C-alpha positions as a printed NumPy array, in Angstrom:
array([[ 46.804,  18.909,  58.997],
       [ 45.602,  20.303,  55.797],
       [ 45.335,  18.79 ,  52.322],
       [ 44.448,  21.903,  50.477],
       [ 44.854,  21.981,  46.763],
       [ 45.546,  25.941,  45.62 ],
       [ 46.309,  24.699,  42.194],
       [ 43.783,  26.262,  39.844],
       [ 44.309,  22.805,  37.961],
       [ 43.163,  20.216,  41.066],
       [ 40.945,  18.013,  40.455],
       [ 37.116,  18.597,  41.046],
       [ 36.51 ,  16.559,  43.544],
       [ 40.096,  17.678,  45.097],
       [ 38.909,  21.351,  44.963],
       [ 35.562,  20.663,  46.404],
       [ 36.74 ,  18.439,  49.186],
       [ 39.429,  21.413,  50.033],
       [ 40.824,  21.236,  53.54 ],
       [ 37.257,  19.691,  55.518],
       [ 38.185,  16.461,  56.596],
       [ 34.537,  15.345,  56.75 ],
       [ 34.52 ,  16.33 ,  53.076],
       [ 37.047,  14.223,  52.288],
       [ 36.056,  10.851,  54.209],
       [ 32.742,  11.305,  52.556],
       [ 34.701,  11.381,  49.548],
       [ 36.991,   8.266,  50.273],
       [ 34.359,   6.072,  51.075],
       [ 31.826,   7.14 ,  48.17 ],
       [ 35.038,   6.972,  45.919],
       [ 35.675,   3.1  ,  47.313],
       [ 32.122,   2.039,  47.544],
       [ 31.713,   2.957,  43.859],
       [ 34.67 ,   1.245,  42.706],
       [ 33.246,  -1.898,  44.792],
       [ 29.737,  -1.392,  42.957],
       [ 31.3  ,  -1.475,  39.45 ],
       [ 32.945,  -5.114,  40.908],
       [ 29.705,  -6.466,  40.947],
       [ 29.309,  -5.742,  36.89 ],
       [ 31.155,  -8.367,  35.999],
       [ 31.697, -10.376,  32.306],
       [ 32.784, -13.963,  33.335],
       [ 36.157, -15.026,  31.501],
       [ 39.204, -17.236,  33.204],
       [ 41.15 , -16.31 ,  34.551],
       [ 40.498, -13.149,  35.929],
       [ 36.882, -11.489,  34.834],
       [ 36.137,  -8.479,  33.122],
       [ 34.271,  -5.711,  35.382],
       [ 33.838,  -2.212,  35.44 ],
       [ 36.197,  -1.804,  38.226],
       [ 38.904,  -0.067,  35.439],
       [ 36.087,   2.14 ,  34.721],
       [ 35.701,   3.512,  38.01 ],
       [ 39.807,   3.771,  39.403],
       [ 40.097,   6.099,  36.166],
       [ 37.297,   7.743,  36.958],
       [ 38.332,   8.6  ,  40.65 ],
       [ 41.571,   9.208,  39.935],
       [ 40.866,  11.799,  37.312],
       [ 38.376,  13.51 ,  39.463],
       [ 40.393,  13.341,  42.856],
       [ 43.713,  14.353,  42.029],
       [ 46.632,  11.546,  43.051],
       [ 46.229,  12.119,  46.859],
       [ 42.337,  11.65 ,  47.421],
       [ 42.82 ,   8.695,  45.201],
       [ 45.002,   7.263,  46.227],
       [ 43.316,   7.2  ,  49.937],
       [ 40.283,   6.039,  48.129],
       [ 42.035,   3.072,  46.824],
       [ 43.431,   2.205,  49.629],
       [ 40.334,   2.324,  51.762],
       [ 38.76 ,  -0.113,  48.768],
       [ 41.528,  -2.38 ,  49.279],
       [ 41.686,  -1.876,  53.171],
       [ 37.335,  -2.869,  53.005],
       [ 38.139,  -5.803,  50.816],
       [ 40.74 ,  -7.476,  52.438],
       [ 38.984,  -7.107,  55.677],
       [ 36.213,  -9.523,  54.492],
       [ 33.847,  -7.402,  53.226],
       [ 32.373,  -8.402,  49.467],
       [ 33.904,  -5.52 ,  47.409],
       [ 36.179,  -7.57 ,  45.253],
       [ 34.578,  -9.   ,  41.629],
       [ 32.254, -10.763,  42.058],
       [ 31.374, -10.45 ,  46.032],
       [ 35.077, -11.74 ,  46.635],
       [ 37.137, -10.313,  49.426],
       [ 39.457, -11.363,  51.832],
       [ 43.362, -12.23 ,  51.273],
       [ 43.303, -15.183,  49.864],
       [ 41.308, -13.918,  47.271],
       [ 44.081, -11.174,  46.584],
       [ 46.794, -13.405,  46.519],
       [ 44.826, -15.707,  43.57 ],
       [ 44.839, -14.603,  40.015],
       [ 43.612, -11.589,  40.744],
       [ 45.863,  -9.957,  43.317],
       [ 48.396,  -7.648,  40.635],
       [ 45.006,  -6.278,  39.184],
       [ 44.098,  -4.467,  42.095],
       [ 47.841,  -3.229,  43.072],
       [ 47.314,  -1.765,  39.704],
       [ 44.289,  -0.064,  40.366],
       [ 45.988,   1.998,  43.473],
       [ 48.957,   2.993,  41.122],
       [ 46.723,   3.793,  37.723],
       [ 44.339,   6.41 ,  40.075],
       [ 47.437,   8.321,  41.975],
       [ 49.074,   8.023,  38.011],
       [ 45.758,   9.549,  36.48 ],
       [ 45.179,  11.612,  39.543],
       [ 48.153,  13.171,  39.576],
       [ 47.907,  14.289,  35.902],
       [ 44.775,  15.188,  36.66 ],
       [ 46.316,  17.798,  39.518],
       [ 48.789,  18.732,  36.361],
       [ 45.712,  20.055,  34.568],
       [ 45.674,  17.025,  32.218],
       [ 41.857,  17.362,  32.174],
       [ 41.588,  20.306,  30.633],
       [ 42.93 ,  19.507,  27.615],
       [ 40.577,  16.419,  25.789],
       [ 43.899,  15.406,  24.123],
       [ 46.005,  14.759,  27.509],
       [ 42.566,  13.708,  29.094],
       [ 42.511,  10.595,  27.065],
       [ 46.373,   9.796,  26.817],
       [ 46.331,   9.807,  31.014],
       [ 42.747,   7.603,  31.304],
       [ 44.696,   5.291,  28.41 ],
       [ 48.042,   4.76 ,  29.965],
       [ 46.592,   4.632,  33.638],
       [ 44.186,   1.893,  31.708],
       [ 47.442,  -0.025,  30.696],
       [ 49.549,   0.998,  34.479],
       [ 46.422,  -1.854,  35.736],
       [ 47.855,  -4.561,  33.745],
       [ 51.318,  -4.017,  34.057],
       [ 51.117,  -5.125,  37.791],
       [ 48.187,  -7.659,  36.629],
       [ 49.948,  -9.612,  34.101],
       [ 53.22 ,  -9.862,  36.028],
       [ 51.549, -11.338,  38.879],
       [ 49.743, -13.212,  36.692],
       [ 52.895, -14.684,  34.755],
       [ 53.85 , -16.198,  38.083],
       [ 50.852, -18.01 ,  38.277],
       [ 50.688, -19.045,  34.891],
       [ 53.637, -18.092,  32.248],
       [ 53.983, -14.822,  31.115],
       [ 52.478, -16.264,  27.452],
       [ 49.503, -17.564,  29.139],
       [ 49.189, -14.682,  31.206],
       [ 49.511, -12.305,  28.068],
       [ 46.838, -14.709,  26.623],
       [ 44.305, -14.557,  29.515],
       [ 44.887, -11.322,  31.019],
       [ 45.822,  -8.714,  28.644],
       [ 44.717,  -9.865,  25.389],
       [ 40.703, -10.887,  25.758],
       [ 40.647,  -7.168,  27.598],
       [ 41.891,  -5.059,  24.902],
       [ 38.588,  -4.278,  23.7  ],
       [ 37.073,  -3.466,  26.607],
       [ 39.799,  -1.296,  27.729],
       [ 39.574,   0.808,  24.524],
       [ 35.727,   0.589,  25.248],
       [ 36.06 ,   1.55 ,  29.224],
       [ 38.464,   4.459,  28.374],
       [ 36.057,   6.049,  26.155],
       [ 33.374,   5.931,  28.646],
       [ 35.678,   7.725,  31.621],
       [ 36.706,  10.61 ,  29.163],
       [ 33.268,  11.261,  28.099],
       [ 32.108,  11.301,  32.265],
       [ 34.95 ,  12.626,  33.03 ],
       [ 34.156,  15.831,  30.209],
       [ 30.607,  15.368,  31.755],
       [ 31.541,  15.661,  35.042],
       [ 34.117,  18.465,  34.877],
       [ 32.469,  21.17 ,  33.128],
       [ 35.507,  23.378,  34.539],
       [ 37.776,  23.939,  31.128]])
């Protein structure tokens, strides 16, 4: 099975991987560990902590393209669900994923795939489009995250506790992801 991405707009790691299964596996593993490492950078908040995970998720999406980013996020989630301490604060397992952060974990996959798909369409090559894709990708994390949290604590409380406190962090991490993608993907 070939995963070759022949479009000139493909995300940089998708171009690098080409059809090599070994390179693909290495990028998926390293990307999942990057997201895991970013989970350990945490500002304790209730009911969900603020971490650098969304930054890493956006970076994986923009640099990997939709297919490779999706595979990376599935690997990350599978490792965490299997019990490796990869989620925020070193947490793991199905019980943790079913708690207040469960929807955000789903949002990570959706956001990485979305940002990756736009990267494959050439959005990384245009400063404005890149900024929009990263910011919207960041917001995508909140849709299932807040919806899931609302089932546990109610909609108004979910907005107040699971979205509003993260607005400034969202803007800052989106800007950091933007600067990182521009620096890492010099082929504009």
